[in-house]
Amino acid sequence: MGPIQLLALGVNGIVGVGIFFAPAGVAARMPGMGAVLVFLLTGLALVPVALAFGVLGRRFDSDGGPVVFARAAFGERAAFLVGWVAYVSAFLSTSAVIVGLSQSVAPSLGLEGPVGQRVLASALVTAFAGIVASGIRVSARAWTALTALKLLPLAALLVAFASVTAPPSMAPPTVGMADSAWLRAGLAVMFAYQGFEVVPVIAGQVRSSARTVPLATVGSLLGAVLLYVGLVWACVAALPNLATSTAPLAEAAGVWGGAALSRVVTAGTSVSALGICVGMMVTTPRYLSALASGGRTLFGLDEMSARGVPVRALAVTWVVVVFFVNLGNLPELFALSSIAVLMQYGVTAASLAWLSWRRERGLRPVHALLAVPTLGFGVTLVAFGASAREAATTSIAVVAGLVLLGLSRPRA
């Protein structure tokens, strides 16, 4: 797999369904050009975090990302628990996205009611698993094509906006807003920018990973920043009541490009969800295979096919996701997004600091400076974004992980 496919994976991970609706929520806290400024500043502030993932990612040519970082710095037990919590969060998020997609698409296919939606969701999971099982090259073509398809309507919206010779006047950034408003708006934007951290998770399947992984990690974030700033600017300019919009990108597309462009952007929501689902079905099993690939083995979950597929981990993931999509909206209720991101950011920061201090893998103490903003963002996400339900679910996941750790056996 080359740099284009890896860059597409990062962009696909960031540009999900959320950006189609996030401008309204951010504008409710920071009206006018303040919303654009929040997207710009938050994106740039995350660049050191992407650099931290890139600096470590280039030094590990195996799958797992934070799992292999933790193993190198802190040993098997830490890596196992990090991998397990990341895996639980990933399959719950995958299940929630597929449930949302099936609920959106099922009526147009004549599948009415909960039963029809669950049949469609199960079929989608099976189809995505089939794509992934076909090999990493097939998967890469799929997520790259879907990434291009999801970007086309967004690019068309930007072109339509840029072609307007005299855009209406817009409110300047609000300087008198309380710090809490800026923080809440920045938190929402921070979630919208998540996704670049999945790039090192498939480092073992990448040609010239030492060069490609950091370029794709940082490049996907910078590309998303440019895209998001333009899209939010288009929304602010088009919609005086942006904060109350239920579909801001589609409505802005209607203003700048007419009803046809609005329909195309609306359809892009489903295409974006498809891309996210394929990407998550590729990366989610690799957390499971990575936690079983170190000094302790667990039911052969680290078995890798000649096509670069963790076959047993994929099979387990297919079973688990099919089970959860048949529970309706429950996966979203038990999502671990905030805490899982803290764990990945926190472990990456701690691993970078520790390995830099010990000058291992070619790292120097100066590299540890990147750990500070990385850990800071992770703590901020949990302090202001995590719920008691997430904490309870994480506790259950950790207990289950400890049980699985006890079932694992030292590798012969």
CSV table of C-alpha atoms in Angstrom, one decimal:
chain,number,residue,atom,x,y,z
A,1,MET,CA,0.0,0.0,0.0
A,2,GLY,CA,1.3,3.4,-1.0
A,3,PRO,CA,1.1,7.0,0.3
A,4,ILE,CA,-2.0,7.9,-1.6
A,5,GLN,CA,-4.0,5.1,0.0
A,6,LEU,CA,-2.7,5.9,3.4
A,7,LEU,CA,-3.4,9.6,3.1
A,8,ALA,CA,-6.9,8.6,1.9
A,9,LEU,CA,-7.4,6.5,5.0
A,10,GLY,CA,-6.5,9.4,7.3
A,11,VAL,CA,-8.8,11.8,5.4
A,12,ASN,CA,-11.6,9.2,5.4
A,13,GLY,CA,-11.2,8.8,9.1
A,14,ILE,CA,-11.5,12.5,9.8
A,15,VAL,CA,-14.1,13.5,7.2
A,16,GLY,CA,-17.1,11.5,8.5
A,17,VAL,CA,-20.7,12.3,8.9
A,18,GLY,CA,-20.1,14.8,11.7
A,19,ILE,CA,-18.9,17.6,9.5
A,20,PHE,CA,-22.2,17.7,7.7
A,21,PHE,CA,-23.9,18.9,10.9
A,22,ALA,CA,-21.1,20.2,13.2
A,23,PRO,CA,-21.1,23.8,11.8
A,24,ALA,CA,-24.5,24.5,13.3
A,25,GLY,CA,-23.5,23.3,16.8
A,26,VAL,CA,-20.3,25.3,16.7
A,27,ALA,CA,-22.1,28.4,15.5
A,28,ALA,CA,-24.5,28.1,18.4
A,29,ARG,CA,-21.6,28.8,20.7
A,30,MET,CA,-19.4,31.0,18.4
A,31,PRO,CA,-21.6,32.9,15.9
A,32,GLY,CA,-20.4,34.5,12.7
A,33,MET,CA,-16.7,34.2,11.7
A,34,GLY,CA,-16.0,33.0,15.2
A,35,ALA,CA,-17.0,29.5,14.1
A,36,VAL,CA,-14.5,29.7,11.2
A,37,LEU,CA,-11.8,30.8,13.6
A,38,VAL,CA,-12.5,28.0,16.0
A,39,PHE,CA,-12.2,25.4,13.2
A,40,LEU,CA,-8.9,27.0,12.1
A,41,LEU,CA,-7.3,27.4,15.5
A,42,THR,CA,-8.3,24.0,16.8
A,43,GLY,CA,-7.1,22.3,13.7
A,44,LEU,CA,-3.7,24.0,13.9
A,45,ALA,CA,-3.5,23.2,17.6
A,46,LEU,CA,-3.8,19.5,16.8
A,47,VAL,CA,-0.9,19.5,14.4
A,48,PRO,CA,1.6,18.7,17.3
A,49,VAL,CA,-0.6,15.8,18.2
A,50,ALA,CA,-0.5,14.5,14.6
A,51,LEU,CA,3.3,15.0,14.7
A,52,ALA,CA,3.5,12.9,17.8
A,53,PHE,CA,1.7,10.0,16.2
A,54,GLY,CA,3.8,10.5,13.1
A,55,VAL,CA,7.1,10.6,14.9
A,56,LEU,CA,6.3,7.3,16.7
A,57,GLY,CA,4.5,5.7,13.8
A,58,ARG,CA,7.5,6.0,11.5
A,59,ARG,CA,9.6,4.0,14.0
A,60,PHE,CA,7.2,0.9,14.1
A,61,ASP,CA,6.6,-1.0,10.9
A,62,SER,CA,3.9,-3.2,12.4
A,63,ASP,CA,0.1,-2.9,12.9
A,64,GLY,CA,-1.4,-1.5,16.1
A,65,GLY,CA,-0.4,2.1,16.5
A,66,PRO,CA,-0.8,3.0,20.2
A,67,VAL,CA,-0.7,-0.7,21.1
A,68,VAL,CA,2.8,-1.2,19.8
A,69,PHE,CA,3.9,2.2,21.2
A,70,ALA,CA,2.8,1.1,24.6
A,71,ARG,CA,4.4,-2.4,24.3
A,72,ALA,CA,7.8,-0.8,23.4
A,73,ALA,CA,7.6,1.7,26.3
A,74,PHE,CA,5.7,0.0,29.1
A,75,GLY,CA,5.5,-3.8,28.4
A,76,GLU,CA,2.8,-6.4,27.5
A,77,ARG,CA,0.2,-5.6,30.2
A,78,ALA,CA,-0.1,-2.0,29.3
A,79,ALA,CA,-0.2,-2.7,25.6
A,80,PHE,CA,-2.9,-5.4,26.1
A,81,LEU,CA,-5.2,-3.1,28.0
A,82,VAL,CA,-4.7,-0.2,25.6
A,83,GLY,CA,-5.4,-2.5,22.7
A,84,TRP,CA,-8.5,-3.9,24.3
A,85,VAL,CA,-10.1,-0.6,25.2
A,86,ALA,CA,-9.3,0.8,21.8
A,87,TYR,CA,-10.9,-2.3,20.2
A,88,VAL,CA,-14.0,-2.1,22.3
A,89,SER,CA,-14.4,1.6,21.5
A,90,ALA,CA,-13.8,0.9,17.8
A,91,PHE,CA,-16.4,-1.9,17.4
A,92,LEU,CA,-19.0,0.1,19.4
A,93,SER,CA,-18.3,3.1,17.1
A,94,THR,CA,-18.5,0.9,14.0
A,95,SER,CA,-21.8,-0.6,15.2
A,96,ALA,CA,-23.2,2.8,15.9
A,97,VAL,CA,-22.3,4.2,12.4
A,98,ILE,CA,-23.7,1.2,10.6
A,99,VAL,CA,-26.9,1.4,12.6
A,100,GLY,CA,-27.3,5.1,11.7
A,101,LEU,CA,-26.5,4.3,8.0
A,102,SER,CA,-29.0,1.5,7.9
A,103,GLN,CA,-31.7,3.6,9.5
A,104,SER,CA,-31.1,6.4,6.9
A,105,VAL,CA,-31.0,4.1,3.9
A,106,ALA,CA,-33.5,1.3,4.7
A,107,PRO,CA,-36.7,3.3,3.9
A,108,SER,CA,-35.4,4.1,0.3
A,109,LEU,CA,-34.9,0.3,-0.2
A,110,GLY,CA,-38.3,-0.6,1.0
A,111,LEU,CA,-37.1,-2.0,4.3
A,112,GLU,CA,-39.5,-0.6,6.8
A,113,GLY,CA,-39.4,-1.0,10.6
A,114,PRO,CA,-36.7,-2.2,13.0
A,115,VAL,CA,-36.6,-5.7,11.5
A,116,GLY,CA,-35.8,-4.3,8.0
A,117,GLN,CA,-33.2,-2.0,9.4
A,118,ARG,CA,-31.5,-4.8,11.3
A,119,VAL,CA,-31.4,-7.0,8.3
A,120,LEU,CA,-29.8,-4.2,6.3
A,121,ALA,CA,-27.3,-3.5,9.0
A,122,SER,CA,-26.3,-7.1,9.2
A,123,ALA,CA,-25.9,-7.3,5.5
A,124,LEU,CA,-23.8,-4.2,5.5
A,125,VAL,CA,-21.5,-5.6,8.2
A,126,THR,CA,-21.1,-8.8,6.2
A,127,ALA,CA,-20.4,-6.9,3.0
A,128,PHE,CA,-17.8,-4.7,4.7
A,129,ALA,CA,-16.1,-7.7,6.3
A,130,GLY,CA,-16.1,-9.4,2.9
A,131,ILE,CA,-14.3,-6.4,1.4
A,132,VAL,CA,-11.7,-6.4,4.2
A,133,ALA,CA,-11.2,-10.2,3.9
A,134,SER,CA,-10.4,-9.8,0.2
A,135,GLY,CA,-7.1,-8.3,1.2
A,136,ILE,CA,-5.5,-5.0,2.1
A,137,ARG,CA,-5.1,-3.9,-1.5
A,138,VAL,CA,-8.8,-4.4,-2.2
A,139,SER,CA,-9.7,-2.6,1.0
A,140,ALA,CA,-7.3,0.3,0.1
A,141,ARG,CA,-9.0,0.7,-3.3
A,142,ALA,CA,-12.4,0.7,-1.6
A,143,TRP,CA,-11.7,3.4,1.0
A,144,THR,CA,-9.7,5.5,-1.5
A,145,ALA,CA,-12.6,5.5,-3.9
A,146,LEU,CA,-15.1,6.3,-1.2
A,147,THR,CA,-12.9,9.1,0.1
A,148,ALA,CA,-12.8,10.6,-3.4
A,149,LEU,CA,-16.6,10.2,-3.7
A,150,LYS,CA,-17.3,11.9,-0.4
A,151,LEU,CA,-14.9,14.8,-1.2
A,152,LEU,CA,-16.4,15.6,-4.6
A,153,PRO,CA,-19.7,17.2,-3.4
A,154,LEU,CA,-17.8,19.0,-0.7
A,155,ALA,CA,-15.3,20.3,-3.2
A,156,ALA,CA,-18.2,21.3,-5.5
A,157,LEU,CA,-19.7,23.3,-2.6
A,158,LEU,CA,-16.4,25.1,-2.1
A,159,VAL,CA,-16.1,25.9,-5.8
A,160,ALA,CA,-19.7,27.2,-5.9
A,161,PHE,CA,-19.0,29.4,-2.9
A,162,ALA,CA,-15.7,30.7,-4.2
A,163,SER,CA,-17.3,31.6,-7.6
A,164,VAL,CA,-19.6,34.1,-6.0
A,165,THR,CA,-18.2,37.6,-6.8
A,166,ALA,CA,-19.8,39.4,-3.9
A,167,PRO,CA,-20.5,37.3,-0.8
A,168,PRO,CA,-22.8,38.8,1.8
A,169,SER,CA,-21.3,40.5,4.8
A,170,MET,CA,-20.6,38.3,7.8
A,171,ALA,CA,-20.4,38.9,11.5
A,172,PRO,CA,-16.8,39.2,12.7
A,173,PRO,CA,-15.4,36.8,15.4
A,174,THR,CA,-17.0,37.5,18.7
A,175,VAL,CA,-14.3,38.6,21.2
A,176,GLY,CA,-16.5,39.1,24.2
A,177,MET,CA,-17.6,35.5,24.5
A,178,ALA,CA,-16.9,33.7,27.7
A,179,ASP,CA,-13.9,31.3,27.8
A,180,SER,CA,-16.3,28.4,28.4
A,181,ALA,CA,-18.0,29.2,25.0
A,182,TRP,CA,-14.7,29.0,23.2
A,183,LEU,CA,-13.8,25.8,25.0
A,184,ARG,CA,-17.1,24.1,24.3
A,185,ALA,CA,-16.9,25.1,20.7
A,186,GLY,CA,-13.3,23.9,20.4
A,187,LEU,CA,-14.3,20.6,22.1
A,188,ALA,CA,-16.9,20.0,19.4
A,189,VAL,CA,-14.4,20.8,16.7
A,190,MET,CA,-11.8,18.6,18.3
A,191,PHE,CA,-14.1,15.6,17.9
A,192,ALA,CA,-14.7,16.6,14.2
A,193,TYR,CA,-10.9,16.4,13.6
A,194,GLN,CA,-10.4,13.0,15.2
A,195,GLY,CA,-9.4,10.2,12.8
A,196,PHE,CA,-5.8,10.9,11.8
A,197,GLU,CA,-4.7,8.7,14.6
A,198,VAL,CA,-5.8,5.6,12.7
A,199,VAL,CA,-3.0,6.0,10.1
A,200,PRO,CA,-0.3,4.2,12.2
A,201,VAL,CA,-2.7,1.3,13.0
A,202,ILE,CA,-1.9,-0.3,9.6
A,203,ALA,CA,1.7,0.7,9.4
A,204,GLY,CA,2.7,-2.9,8.9
A,205,GLN,CA,1.0,-3.0,5.5
A,206,VAL,CA,2.6,0.2,4.1
A,207,ARG,CA,5.6,0.5,1.8
A,208,SER,CA,8.3,2.8,3.1
A,209,SER,CA,6.4,3.3,6.4
A,210,ALA,CA,9.1,5.5,7.9
A,211,ARG,CA,8.4,8.1,5.3
A,212,THR,CA,4.7,7.5,4.5
A,213,VAL,CA,3.2,7.2,7.9
A,214,PRO,CA,4.2,10.7,9.2
A,215,LEU,CA,3.3,12.3,5.9
A,216,ALA,CA,-0.1,10.7,5.8
A,217,THR,CA,-0.8,11.4,9.5
A,218,VAL,CA,0.0,15.1,9.4
A,219,GLY,CA,-1.1,15.6,5.8
A,220,SER,CA,-4.6,14.2,6.4
A,221,LEU,CA,-5.1,16.6,9.3
A,222,LEU,CA,-3.8,19.6,7.4
A,223,GLY,CA,-6.0,18.7,4.4
A,224,ALA,CA,-9.0,18.4,6.7
A,225,VAL,CA,-8.3,21.8,8.3
A,226,LEU,CA,-8.3,23.5,4.9
A,227,LEU,CA,-11.5,21.7,3.9
A,228,TYR,CA,-13.3,22.4,7.1
A,229,VAL,CA,-12.4,26.0,7.3
A,230,GLY,CA,-13.7,26.5,3.7
A,231,LEU,CA,-16.9,24.6,4.4
A,232,VAL,CA,-17.7,26.4,7.6
A,233,TRP,CA,-17.0,29.7,5.9
A,234,ALA,CA,-19.5,28.8,3.2
A,235,CYS,CA,-22.1,28.0,5.8
A,236,VAL,CA,-21.6,31.2,7.8
A,237,ALA,CA,-21.8,33.3,4.6
A,238,ALA,CA,-24.9,31.5,3.4
A,239,LEU,CA,-27.0,30.9,6.5
A,240,PRO,CA,-27.8,33.8,8.8
A,241,ASN,CA,-29.5,31.3,11.2
A,242,LEU,CA,-26.7,28.7,11.0
A,243,ALA,CA,-27.0,27.8,14.6
A,244,THR,CA,-30.6,26.5,14.1
A,245,SER,CA,-29.9,24.6,10.8
A,246,THR,CA,-30.5,20.9,10.8
A,247,ALA,CA,-28.4,20.2,7.7
A,248,PRO,CA,-26.0,23.2,7.3
A,249,LEU,CA,-23.9,21.9,4.5
A,250,ALA,CA,-26.8,20.9,2.4
A,251,GLU,CA,-28.6,24.2,3.0
A,252,ALA,CA,-25.4,26.1,2.2
A,253,ALA,CA,-25.1,24.1,-1.0
A,254,GLY,CA,-28.6,25.1,-1.9
A,255,VAL,CA,-27.7,28.8,-1.5
A,256,TRP,CA,-24.5,28.7,-3.5
A,257,GLY,CA,-25.3,26.0,-6.1
A,258,GLY,CA,-29.0,25.4,-6.1
A,259,ALA,CA,-31.2,22.5,-5.4
A,260,ALA,CA,-29.1,20.0,-7.5
A,261,LEU,CA,-26.0,20.7,-5.5
A,262,SER,CA,-28.0,20.5,-2.2
A,263,ARG,CA,-29.2,17.0,-3.2
A,264,VAL,CA,-25.6,15.9,-4.1
A,265,VAL,CA,-24.3,17.1,-0.7
A,266,THR,CA,-27.1,15.4,1.1
A,267,ALA,CA,-26.3,12.1,-0.7
A,268,GLY,CA,-22.7,12.7,0.3
A,269,THR,CA,-23.7,12.1,3.9
A,270,SER,CA,-24.4,8.4,3.2
A,271,VAL,CA,-21.3,8.1,1.0
A,272,SER,CA,-19.3,9.5,3.9
A,273,ALA,CA,-20.8,7.0,6.3
A,274,LEU,CA,-20.0,4.1,3.9
A,275,GLY,CA,-16.3,5.3,3.8
A,276,ILE,CA,-16.1,5.5,7.5
A,277,CYS,CA,-17.6,2.0,7.9
A,278,VAL,CA,-15.1,0.4,5.4
A,279,GLY,CA,-12.2,2.2,7.1
A,280,MET,CA,-13.3,1.1,10.6
A,281,MET,CA,-13.8,-2.5,9.5
A,282,VAL,CA,-10.2,-2.4,8.2
A,283,THR,CA,-8.6,-0.9,11.4
A,284,THR,CA,-10.8,-2.3,14.2
A,285,PRO,CA,-9.6,-5.9,13.9
A,286,ARG,CA,-6.0,-4.7,13.9
A,287,TYR,CA,-6.3,-3.5,17.5
A,288,LEU,CA,-7.3,-7.0,18.4
A,289,SER,CA,-4.6,-8.7,16.4
A,290,ALA,CA,-2.0,-6.2,17.8
A,291,LEU,CA,-2.8,-6.9,21.4
A,292,ALA,CA,-2.3,-10.6,20.7
A,293,SER,CA,0.9,-10.2,18.7
A,294,GLY,CA,3.5,-9.5,21.4
A,295,GLY,CA,4.9,-11.7,24.1
A,296,ARG,CA,1.6,-13.2,24.9
A,297,THR,CA,-0.8,-15.0,22.5
A,298,LEU,CA,-4.6,-15.1,22.6
A,299,PHE,CA,-6.4,-17.7,20.6
A,300,GLY,CA,-4.2,-17.0,17.6
A,301,LEU,CA,-5.9,-13.7,17.0
A,302,ASP,CA,-2.6,-12.3,15.6
A,303,GLU,CA,-2.8,-14.7,12.6
A,304,MET,CA,-2.2,-12.7,9.4
A,305,SER,CA,-3.1,-13.9,5.9
A,306,ALA,CA,-0.8,-13.6,2.9
A,307,ARG,CA,-3.1,-10.7,1.8
A,308,GLY,CA,-2.4,-8.7,4.9
A,309,VAL,CA,-5.6,-9.5,6.8
A,310,PRO,CA,-5.9,-10.5,10.5
A,311,VAL,CA,-8.3,-13.3,9.6
A,312,ARG,CA,-9.3,-14.5,13.1
A,313,ALA,CA,-9.5,-11.0,14.5
A,314,LEU,CA,-11.7,-10.0,11.5
A,315,ALA,CA,-14.0,-13.0,12.1
A,316,VAL,CA,-14.4,-12.1,15.7
A,317,THR,CA,-15.1,-8.5,14.8
A,318,TRP,CA,-17.7,-9.5,12.3
A,319,VAL,CA,-19.5,-11.6,14.9
A,320,VAL,CA,-19.4,-8.8,17.5
A,321,VAL,CA,-20.5,-6.0,15.2
A,322,VAL,CA,-23.4,-8.1,13.8
A,323,PHE,CA,-24.5,-8.8,17.3
A,324,PHE,CA,-24.4,-5.1,18.3
A,325,VAL,CA,-26.1,-3.7,15.2
A,326,ASN,CA,-29.0,-6.0,16.0
A,327,LEU,CA,-29.4,-4.2,19.4
A,328,GLY,CA,-30.6,-1.0,17.6
A,329,ASN,CA,-29.2,2.2,19.1
A,330,LEU,CA,-27.5,0.6,22.1
A,331,PRO,CA,-24.0,0.8,20.6
A,332,GLU,CA,-24.2,4.6,20.5
A,333,LEU,CA,-25.3,4.6,24.2
A,334,PHE,CA,-22.2,2.8,25.2
A,335,ALA,CA,-19.7,4.7,23.0
A,336,LEU,CA,-16.3,5.2,24.6
A,337,SER,CA,-15.1,7.9,22.2
A,338,SER,CA,-13.8,10.4,24.7
A,339,ILE,CA,-12.0,8.0,27.0
A,340,ALA,CA,-10.7,5.9,24.1
A,341,VAL,CA,-9.2,8.9,22.5
A,342,LEU,CA,-7.6,9.9,25.9
A,343,MET,CA,-6.1,6.4,26.1
A,344,GLN,CA,-4.7,6.6,22.6
A,345,TYR,CA,-3.5,10.2,23.0
A,346,GLY,CA,-2.2,9.6,26.5
A,347,VAL,CA,-0.4,6.4,25.8
A,348,THR,CA,1.1,7.9,22.6
A,349,ALA,CA,2.3,10.9,24.6
A,350,ALA,CA,3.6,8.8,27.5
A,351,SER,CA,5.4,6.4,25.1
A,352,LEU,CA,7.0,9.2,23.2
A,353,ALA,CA,8.2,10.9,26.4
A,354,TRP,CA,9.6,7.7,27.8
A,355,LEU,CA,11.3,6.4,24.7
A,356,SER,CA,12.7,9.9,24.0
A,357,TRP,CA,14.1,10.2,27.5
A,358,ARG,CA,15.8,6.8,27.1
A,359,ARG,CA,16.9,7.7,23.5
A,360,GLU,CA,15.4,4.5,22.1
A,361,ARG,CA,14.5,4.0,18.4
A,362,GLY,CA,16.4,7.0,17.3
A,363,LEU,CA,14.4,9.4,19.5
A,364,ARG,CA,15.9,12.3,21.4
A,365,PRO,CA,14.7,14.2,24.5
A,366,VAL,CA,13.5,17.1,22.3
A,367,HIS,CA,10.9,14.8,20.8
A,368,ALA,CA,9.2,14.6,24.2
A,369,LEU,CA,8.0,18.1,23.8
A,370,LEU,CA,5.3,16.8,21.4
A,371,ALA,CA,3.9,14.7,24.3
A,372,VAL,CA,2.7,17.8,26.2
A,373,PRO,CA,0.0,19.0,23.8
A,374,THR,CA,-0.9,15.4,22.9
A,375,LEU,CA,-1.6,14.6,26.6
A,376,GLY,CA,-3.3,18.0,27.1
A,377,PHE,CA,-5.8,17.4,24.3
A,378,GLY,CA,-6.6,13.9,25.7
A,379,VAL,CA,-7.2,15.2,29.2
A,380,THR,CA,-9.4,18.0,27.9
A,381,LEU,CA,-11.5,15.6,25.9
A,382,VAL,CA,-12.2,13.6,29.0
A,383,ALA,CA,-12.6,16.5,31.4
A,384,PHE,CA,-15.2,18.2,29.3
A,385,GLY,CA,-16.5,15.5,26.9
A,386,ALA,CA,-16.7,12.2,28.9
A,387,SER,CA,-19.8,11.1,30.7
A,388,ALA,CA,-20.4,8.9,33.7
A,389,ARG,CA,-21.8,6.3,31.3
A,390,GLU,CA,-18.5,6.3,29.4
A,391,ALA,CA,-16.6,5.9,32.6
A,392,ALA,CA,-18.8,2.9,33.7
A,393,THR,CA,-18.5,1.2,30.3
A,394,THR,CA,-14.7,1.7,30.3
A,395,SER,CA,-14.5,0.1,33.7
A,396,ILE,CA,-16.4,-2.9,32.5
A,397,ALA,CA,-14.2,-3.0,29.4
A,398,VAL,CA,-11.0,-2.9,31.5
A,399,VAL,CA,-12.3,-5.7,33.8
A,400,ALA,CA,-13.1,-7.8,30.7
A,401,GLY,CA,-9.6,-7.0,29.3
A,402,LEU,CA,-8.0,-8.2,32.6
A,403,VAL,CA,-9.9,-11.5,32.2
A,404,LEU,CA,-8.7,-11.9,28.7
A,405,LEU,CA,-5.2,-11.1,29.8
A,406,GLY,CA,-5.4,-13.9,32.3
A,407,LEU,CA,-6.5,-16.2,29.5
A,408,SER,CA,-3.6,-15.3,27.3
A,409,ARG,CA,-0.4,-17.5,27.3
A,410,PRO,CA,3.3,-16.6,27.0
A,411,ARG,CA,4.4,-17.1,23.4
A,412,ALA,CA,6.6,-20.1,23.0
